[in-house]
Amino acid sequence: MPNLGTATLKASSPPGNLEDLTPENRQIWSGEYIKYWTQGEIDANQDVVSKGRTKLTQYFNGTTTPLLTNMMSTHSLRWQVTDAARMFQDKYLEWSLARDDSDNILSITFTCEGLEQVFASYQKADMIRLVRKLNGSFGDDIQDGDLFLTNPKTKVQIYNPTNYWNSLTKTGTITHLIHPSNTLSAEIDIAAQATVIRKDKKNSIITDPDQLIRCSKYGNPGRNSDPTIRGAINKLARYGTRLAVADPVALYIYEVAFDNLQIDTGRTDNENVDQENLIPIPKGVFVWVRGDIKKNQGLRLTVRMPENLKGKNRMPLTVSNIYDPEKSVHIKYGAQFADRITMSVSAVGIPGQKPSDPINCYDPKAVLEEKKPPMMRTAAVEPADSFDVGVEAAEPAGSIEYGAVAAEFEGFEEDKKLFPFPKVVGRKYY
């Protein structure tokens, strides 16, 4: 057991302790974002979680409860999909590529930053400046109007998270995550709800990560990330540990396994690879743009060849010249790098507490039945041990239906408020 100290957070820090926010906005981020989501989970606030959720006794708010120790839970993300669309990149890591006319990769940028944390500041000019800065050489091509949807009647603008520069895998540009499941509030929800100890119909405590997700009806048992996070946190909760997501709250790139990759200075196809043409990858190919990978808190990574790095016969090199000797293939997809990236969520815990009593599986139908007048109720609904992901699965609190972003133009709060996540997507501008 590590040495224990005691400290209460004065405020929740921005992800990766980035300096994007003004002191005023840092306080808003802490109070109106992290505290709101965290306390909402604890209190089972229906503005944050689904109806009928249990109040949490083993999840805590680090700004009000002293923290005693730090525990890390990591998990690998195994990509089984190609780079066809961002909607397939549902494991808290998304990317976009730029290719040349020969379909070789010129650059790939990965991010695990959500919309909430990238645009925590409400100043429009700062937000536009950040979009251009994040997308480097493409910045001059990004026009202000590309980023917003405008109501033709009122002229009110709202930020469009799935704008051209942040929705495709082929532009080489990416600002933040867009998959509905890849939200910071969803991560907090999974961690918080994972502290609830569940039992099955035989009153046996559930320990299997997939069964826990099915029983609690949040997250997705088909994902590698959700059951892993859920299983690790629930195991600690069963030992009596009170838990919270560690500050700075975020899901990070914990480490990358690129050491054995090489550069093929002669070709980008997989046939007749000449071992004499393989050289180590020099510095400057993997560029950490945001976050601190030395602290296992990477947020944004760009892969590209330095201009002065040439191949055989002074041939310009591309990312597709990178060769994987284990699989005997060159890099053709961003997913090949993603397969070597480990994501992590860090938790702080107060050990030595009494575990909460296990409760039955969460059943939304039973919750609805209980709210009906007695004469209108149907036969008693028993707690369910499992559910059909495609039919009964409840969306994580805070997930955003981006397809409907243009529907809300009226009724937005304005002036000095943040983007009002998770209920709406953007802020209006004039």
Coordinates of C-alpha atoms in Angstrom, one line a residue:
M1 CA 0.0 0.0 0.0
P2 CA 1.5 3.4 -1.0
N3 CA 2.1 6.1 1.6
L4 CA -1.2 7.9 2.4
G5 CA -1.6 11.6 2.5
T6 CA -4.6 13.8 3.0
A7 CA -5.7 16.6 0.7
T8 CA -8.9 18.2 -0.5
L9 CA -8.9 19.6 -4.0
K10 CA -9.4 23.4 -4.1
A11 CA -10.8 22.9 -7.6
S12 CA -10.8 20.4 -10.4
S13 CA -8.0 21.1 -12.9
P14 CA -8.4 21.2 -16.7
P15 CA -7.5 17.9 -18.4
G16 CA -3.7 17.6 -18.6
N17 CA -3.4 20.8 -16.6
L18 CA -3.5 22.7 -19.9
E19 CA -3.4 26.5 -19.9
D20 CA -6.2 27.1 -22.4
L21 CA -8.6 28.5 -19.7
T22 CA -8.5 31.9 -17.9
P23 CA -8.5 31.7 -14.1
E24 CA -12.2 32.6 -14.2
N25 CA -13.0 29.8 -16.7
R26 CA -10.9 27.3 -14.7
Q27 CA -13.3 27.9 -11.8
I28 CA -16.3 27.5 -14.1
W29 CA -14.9 24.3 -15.4
S30 CA -14.4 23.0 -11.9
G31 CA -17.8 24.1 -10.6
E32 CA -20.2 24.0 -13.5
Y33 CA -18.7 20.9 -15.2
I34 CA -16.8 18.5 -13.0
K35 CA -18.6 19.3 -9.8
Y36 CA -22.0 19.3 -11.5
W37 CA -21.5 15.9 -13.1
T38 CA -19.8 14.4 -10.0
Q39 CA -22.4 15.6 -7.5
G40 CA -25.2 14.7 -10.0
E41 CA -23.9 11.1 -10.0
I42 CA -23.7 10.9 -6.2
D43 CA -27.2 12.4 -5.7
A44 CA -28.8 10.5 -8.6
N45 CA -29.8 13.9 -10.0
Q46 CA -32.1 13.1 -13.0
D47 CA -30.6 16.0 -14.9
V48 CA -27.4 14.0 -15.0
V49 CA -28.3 10.3 -14.7
S50 CA -31.3 8.2 -15.8
K51 CA -34.4 8.0 -13.7
G52 CA -34.3 5.4 -10.9
R53 CA -30.5 5.4 -10.5
T54 CA -29.2 4.7 -7.0
K55 CA -27.6 7.4 -4.9
L56 CA -23.9 6.6 -4.6
T57 CA -22.2 6.0 -1.2
Q58 CA -18.9 4.8 -2.6
Y59 CA -18.2 7.6 -5.1
F60 CA -17.1 11.0 -3.8
N61 CA -16.3 14.6 -4.8
G62 CA -12.7 15.3 -4.4
T63 CA -13.3 19.0 -3.7
T64 CA -15.3 18.2 -0.6
T65 CA -13.7 14.8 0.6
P66 CA -10.0 14.4 1.4
L67 CA -8.1 12.1 -0.9
L68 CA -5.9 9.5 0.7
T69 CA -4.3 7.4 -2.1
N70 CA -4.0 7.1 -5.8
M71 CA -4.7 4.0 -7.9
M72 CA -4.4 3.6 -11.7
S73 CA -6.4 1.4 -14.0
T74 CA -5.4 1.1 -17.6
H75 CA -6.7 -0.8 -20.6
S76 CA -5.5 -1.3 -24.1
L77 CA -7.7 -0.3 -27.0
R78 CA -7.7 -3.0 -29.7
W79 CA -9.0 -1.4 -32.9
Q80 CA -10.8 -3.8 -35.2
V81 CA -12.2 -1.3 -37.6
T82 CA -10.5 0.6 -40.4
D83 CA -10.3 4.4 -40.8
A84 CA -13.5 4.6 -42.7
A85 CA -15.4 6.9 -40.4
R86 CA -15.1 8.6 -37.0
M87 CA -18.3 6.9 -35.9
F88 CA -16.4 3.7 -35.8
Q89 CA -13.8 5.2 -33.4
D90 CA -15.8 4.7 -30.2
K91 CA -13.2 3.9 -27.6
Y92 CA -12.2 7.4 -26.4
L93 CA -9.6 7.8 -29.1
E94 CA -10.3 9.3 -32.6
W95 CA -8.0 10.3 -35.5
S96 CA -7.8 11.8 -39.0
L97 CA -5.3 11.2 -41.8
A98 CA -4.0 13.2 -44.7
R99 CA -2.9 11.2 -47.8
D100 CA -1.0 12.0 -51.0
D101 CA -2.1 11.2 -54.5
S102 CA -0.6 7.7 -54.2
D103 CA -2.7 7.0 -51.0
N104 CA 0.3 7.1 -48.8
I105 CA -0.2 8.7 -45.4
L106 CA 1.3 12.2 -45.0
S107 CA 0.1 12.7 -41.4
I108 CA -2.1 11.3 -38.7
T109 CA -3.4 13.1 -35.7
F110 CA -4.9 11.3 -32.7
T111 CA -6.9 13.0 -29.9
C112 CA -8.7 11.8 -26.8
E113 CA -10.0 15.3 -25.8
G114 CA -13.7 15.7 -25.7
L115 CA -15.8 18.6 -26.9
E116 CA -16.4 19.7 -23.3
Q117 CA -12.8 20.2 -22.4
V118 CA -11.5 21.7 -25.7
F119 CA -14.2 24.4 -25.7
A120 CA -14.6 25.0 -22.0
S121 CA -14.0 28.7 -22.7
Y122 CA -17.0 30.6 -24.0
Q123 CA -15.0 33.3 -26.0
K124 CA -15.7 32.8 -29.7
A125 CA -12.4 34.3 -30.8
D126 CA -10.4 32.1 -28.5
M127 CA -12.3 29.0 -29.7
I128 CA -11.6 29.8 -33.4
R129 CA -8.0 30.5 -32.7
L130 CA -7.6 27.2 -30.9
V131 CA -9.2 25.2 -33.8
R132 CA -6.7 26.8 -36.2
K133 CA -3.8 26.2 -33.8
L134 CA -4.7 22.5 -33.3
N135 CA -4.8 21.9 -37.0
G136 CA -1.4 23.4 -37.8
S137 CA -0.7 23.7 -41.5
F138 CA -4.5 23.4 -42.3
G139 CA -5.3 26.4 -40.1
D140 CA -5.2 29.0 -42.9
D141 CA -7.8 27.0 -44.8
I142 CA -10.3 27.0 -41.9
Q143 CA -12.8 29.8 -42.2
D144 CA -14.9 31.1 -39.3
G145 CA -18.1 30.2 -41.1
D146 CA -17.0 26.6 -41.5
L147 CA -17.3 26.0 -37.8
F148 CA -20.9 27.3 -37.2
L149 CA -24.5 26.7 -38.1
T150 CA -26.5 29.9 -38.6
N151 CA -30.2 30.3 -38.1
P152 CA -31.3 32.2 -41.3
K153 CA -34.1 34.0 -39.4
T154 CA -32.4 35.1 -36.2
K155 CA -28.8 35.0 -37.5
V156 CA -27.8 33.2 -34.3
Q157 CA -24.8 30.9 -34.7
I158 CA -24.0 27.8 -32.8
Y159 CA -20.8 25.8 -33.0
N160 CA -21.2 22.7 -35.1
P161 CA -19.1 19.9 -33.6
T162 CA -19.3 17.8 -36.8
N163 CA -18.1 20.6 -39.1
Y164 CA -16.1 19.6 -42.1
W165 CA -12.8 20.1 -40.4
N166 CA -13.7 17.8 -37.5
S167 CA -15.9 15.1 -38.9
L168 CA -13.9 13.1 -41.5
T169 CA -11.0 10.7 -41.3
K170 CA -9.5 11.9 -44.6
T171 CA -8.9 15.6 -44.0
G172 CA -6.0 15.2 -41.6
T173 CA -7.8 17.7 -39.3
I174 CA -9.4 16.9 -35.9
T175 CA -10.2 19.1 -33.0
H176 CA -12.1 17.0 -30.5
L177 CA -13.9 13.7 -30.1
I178 CA -17.4 13.4 -31.8
H179 CA -18.6 9.9 -31.2
P180 CA -21.7 10.1 -28.9
S181 CA -20.1 7.7 -26.4
N182 CA -16.8 9.6 -26.3
T183 CA -17.7 12.3 -23.8
L184 CA -16.1 13.3 -20.5
S185 CA -19.5 13.1 -18.7
A186 CA -19.9 9.5 -20.0
E187 CA -16.5 8.6 -18.5
I188 CA -17.5 10.0 -15.2
D189 CA -20.9 8.2 -15.4
I190 CA -19.2 4.8 -16.0
A191 CA -16.7 5.3 -13.2
A192 CA -19.4 6.6 -10.7
Q193 CA -22.0 3.9 -11.5
A194 CA -19.2 1.2 -11.3
T195 CA -19.0 1.9 -7.6
V196 CA -22.5 0.3 -7.1
I197 CA -22.2 -3.3 -6.0
R198 CA -24.8 -5.5 -7.7
K199 CA -26.4 -8.9 -7.1
D200 CA -28.2 -11.3 -9.3
K201 CA -31.5 -13.1 -8.7
K202 CA -29.8 -15.7 -6.5
N203 CA -28.4 -12.8 -4.3
S204 CA -24.9 -13.6 -5.5
I205 CA -22.6 -10.6 -5.9
I206 CA -21.8 -9.9 -9.6
T207 CA -18.1 -9.7 -10.4
D208 CA -18.0 -10.4 -14.1
P209 CA -17.3 -7.0 -15.9
D210 CA -19.7 -7.8 -18.9
Q211 CA -22.5 -9.0 -16.6
L212 CA -22.0 -5.9 -14.4
I213 CA -22.6 -3.6 -17.4
R214 CA -25.6 -5.6 -18.5
C215 CA -27.0 -5.5 -14.9
S216 CA -26.4 -1.8 -14.4
K217 CA -27.5 -0.9 -18.0
Y218 CA -24.9 1.7 -18.8
G219 CA -21.9 1.6 -21.1
N220 CA -21.5 -1.1 -23.7
P221 CA -20.5 -4.7 -22.9
G222 CA -19.2 -5.0 -26.5
R223 CA -16.6 -2.4 -26.0
N224 CA -13.1 -3.2 -24.6
S225 CA -13.0 0.0 -22.6
D226 CA -16.3 0.1 -20.7
P227 CA -16.2 -3.4 -19.1
T228 CA -12.5 -2.9 -18.2
I229 CA -13.1 0.4 -16.4
R230 CA -16.2 -0.9 -14.8
G231 CA -14.6 -4.2 -13.6
A232 CA -11.5 -2.5 -12.1
I233 CA -13.5 0.1 -10.2
N234 CA -16.2 -2.3 -9.0
K235 CA -13.5 -4.6 -7.6
L236 CA -12.1 -1.9 -5.5
A237 CA -15.6 -0.9 -4.4
R238 CA -16.3 -4.4 -3.2
Y239 CA -13.2 -4.1 -0.9
G240 CA -14.8 -1.0 0.7
T241 CA -12.9 1.7 -1.2
R242 CA -14.6 5.0 -1.9
L243 CA -13.6 6.2 -5.3
A244 CA -13.5 9.2 -7.6
V245 CA -11.9 10.0 -11.0
A246 CA -8.6 11.6 -10.2
D247 CA -7.8 15.2 -10.9
P248 CA -7.3 16.4 -13.7
V249 CA -10.4 14.6 -14.8
A250 CA -9.9 13.1 -18.3
L251 CA -9.2 9.9 -20.1
Y252 CA -5.6 9.9 -21.3
I253 CA -3.2 8.3 -23.7
Y254 CA -1.2 6.4 -21.0
E255 CA 1.6 5.0 -23.2
V256 CA 2.4 4.0 -26.7
A257 CA 4.3 1.0 -28.0
F258 CA 6.1 2.3 -31.1
D259 CA 9.6 1.3 -30.2
N260 CA 10.0 -1.7 -32.6
L261 CA 8.6 0.2 -35.6
Q262 CA 11.1 1.1 -38.3
I263 CA 11.3 3.3 -41.4
D264 CA 11.6 1.6 -44.8
T265 CA 13.7 4.0 -46.8
G266 CA 13.0 2.2 -50.0
R267 CA 9.3 1.5 -50.4
T268 CA 5.8 1.6 -48.8
D269 CA 4.4 -1.7 -50.1
N270 CA 4.8 -5.0 -48.2
E271 CA 6.5 -7.0 -51.0
N272 CA 10.2 -7.8 -51.1
V273 CA 11.2 -5.6 -48.1
D274 CA 15.0 -5.1 -48.1
Q275 CA 16.2 -5.4 -44.5
E276 CA 19.1 -3.1 -45.4
N277 CA 16.6 -0.3 -46.0
L278 CA 15.1 -0.5 -42.5
I279 CA 16.3 2.2 -40.1
P280 CA 15.2 3.3 -36.6
I281 CA 12.6 6.0 -36.4
P282 CA 14.3 9.3 -35.5
K283 CA 13.0 12.0 -33.2
G284 CA 10.4 14.3 -34.7
V285 CA 8.2 11.7 -36.2
F286 CA 5.9 11.3 -33.2
V287 CA 5.0 14.8 -31.9
W288 CA 3.0 15.2 -28.7
V289 CA 1.0 18.4 -29.2
R290 CA -1.0 18.4 -26.0
G291 CA -0.8 16.8 -22.6
D292 CA 2.3 15.3 -21.0
I293 CA 3.0 11.7 -22.0
K294 CA 5.9 11.6 -19.5
K295 CA 3.2 11.8 -16.8
N296 CA 1.1 9.3 -18.8
Q297 CA -1.3 12.1 -19.6
G298 CA -1.1 12.4 -23.4
L299 CA -4.0 14.2 -25.1
R300 CA -3.0 14.8 -28.7
L301 CA -0.4 13.1 -30.9
T302 CA 0.6 13.8 -34.5
V303 CA 2.6 11.4 -36.6
R304 CA 4.4 12.9 -39.6
M305 CA 7.8 12.8 -41.3
P306 CA 10.2 15.7 -40.9
E307 CA 10.8 17.5 -44.2
N308 CA 14.5 17.0 -44.0
L309 CA 14.2 13.2 -43.6
K310 CA 14.8 11.5 -47.0
G311 CA 14.7 8.0 -48.2
K312 CA 16.6 6.0 -50.7
N313 CA 17.7 8.1 -53.7
R314 CA 16.5 11.2 -51.8
M315 CA 13.0 10.0 -52.0
P316 CA 10.5 12.0 -49.8
L317 CA 9.3 9.8 -47.0
T318 CA 5.7 9.4 -45.7
V319 CA 4.1 7.8 -42.7
S320 CA 3.4 4.8 -44.9
N321 CA 7.2 4.2 -45.0
I322 CA 6.9 3.1 -41.4
Y323 CA 7.2 -0.6 -41.2
D324 CA 5.9 -3.1 -38.6
P325 CA 8.4 -6.0 -38.4
E326 CA 6.1 -8.1 -36.2
K327 CA 3.3 -8.1 -38.7
S328 CA 5.5 -7.6 -41.8
V329 CA 3.3 -4.7 -43.0
H330 CA 3.7 -1.0 -43.7
I331 CA 1.5 1.6 -42.0
K332 CA -1.6 2.1 -44.2
Y333 CA -4.2 3.0 -41.5
G334 CA -4.3 5.1 -38.3
A335 CA -5.8 2.0 -36.6
Q336 CA -2.4 0.3 -36.8
F337 CA -1.0 2.9 -34.5
A338 CA -4.2 2.9 -32.3
D339 CA -3.6 -0.8 -31.8
R340 CA -0.4 0.2 -30.0
I341 CA -1.9 2.9 -27.8
T342 CA -2.9 2.3 -24.2
M343 CA -5.6 4.5 -22.7
S344 CA -6.1 5.1 -19.0
V345 CA -8.4 6.5 -16.4
S346 CA -6.9 7.3 -13.0
A347 CA -8.9 7.0 -9.8
V348 CA -8.3 8.2 -6.3
G349 CA -9.6 6.1 -3.4
I350 CA -10.2 6.1 0.3
P351 CA -9.6 2.5 1.4
G352 CA -10.8 0.7 4.5
Q353 CA -14.5 1.7 4.3
K354 CA -17.4 -0.6 4.7
P355 CA -18.7 -1.8 1.3
S356 CA -22.3 -0.8 0.4
D357 CA -24.9 -3.5 0.5
P358 CA -25.4 -5.1 -3.0
I359 CA -28.5 -4.1 -4.8
N360 CA -30.6 -5.7 -7.6
C361 CA -30.0 -5.0 -11.3
Y362 CA -31.2 -1.6 -12.6
D363 CA -34.5 -2.1 -14.5
P364 CA -35.9 1.0 -16.2
K365 CA -39.2 -0.7 -16.9
A366 CA -39.7 -1.3 -13.1
V367 CA -38.8 2.3 -12.4
L368 CA -41.6 3.5 -14.8
E369 CA -44.0 1.0 -13.3
E370 CA -43.3 2.4 -9.8
K371 CA -44.2 5.9 -10.9
K372 CA -47.6 4.8 -12.2
P373 CA -50.7 5.0 -9.9
P374 CA -51.2 1.5 -8.3
M375 CA -54.4 0.9 -10.3
M376 CA -52.5 1.4 -13.6
R377 CA -49.5 -0.8 -12.9
T378 CA -49.0 -4.1 -14.7
A379 CA -47.7 -7.3 -13.1
A380 CA -44.6 -6.9 -11.0
V381 CA -41.4 -6.6 -13.0
E382 CA -38.5 -8.6 -11.7
P383 CA -35.0 -7.2 -11.8
A384 CA -33.2 -8.2 -15.1
D385 CA -29.8 -9.8 -15.1
S386 CA -29.1 -8.9 -18.7
F387 CA -30.4 -6.9 -21.6
D388 CA -30.3 -6.6 -25.4
V389 CA -27.7 -3.9 -26.1
G390 CA -29.5 -2.8 -29.2
V391 CA -32.9 -2.4 -27.6
E392 CA -32.7 -1.8 -23.9
A393 CA -29.3 -0.2 -23.4
A394 CA -29.5 3.2 -21.8
E395 CA -27.2 5.8 -23.2
P396 CA -24.5 7.1 -20.8
A397 CA -25.5 10.3 -19.2
G398 CA -24.2 13.2 -21.2
S399 CA -24.0 11.5 -24.6
I400 CA -24.9 13.9 -27.4
E401 CA -27.0 13.2 -30.4
Y402 CA -24.9 15.3 -32.9
G403 CA -27.2 14.7 -35.8
A404 CA -29.8 17.0 -34.2
V405 CA -27.3 19.8 -33.6
A406 CA -29.1 22.2 -35.9
A407 CA -32.5 21.7 -34.2
E408 CA -31.8 24.0 -31.2
F409 CA -31.5 27.6 -32.1
E410 CA -33.8 29.2 -29.5
G411 CA -33.6 29.3 -25.7
F412 CA -29.8 29.1 -25.3
E413 CA -28.3 30.8 -22.3
E414 CA -25.7 33.3 -23.3
D415 CA -23.3 35.9 -22.0
K416 CA -20.8 34.5 -19.5
K417 CA -21.8 30.8 -19.4
L418 CA -20.0 27.8 -20.8
F419 CA -21.3 25.6 -23.5
P420 CA -24.2 24.1 -21.7
F421 CA -23.2 20.4 -21.8
P422 CA -24.5 17.8 -21.9
K423 CA -28.0 18.9 -22.7
V424 CA -27.1 21.0 -25.8
V425 CA -24.2 21.1 -28.1
G426 CA -23.2 24.6 -28.8
R427 CA -23.3 28.2 -27.7
K428 CA -25.0 30.9 -29.8
Y429 CA -23.0 33.8 -31.3
Y430 CA -24.1 36.9 -33.2

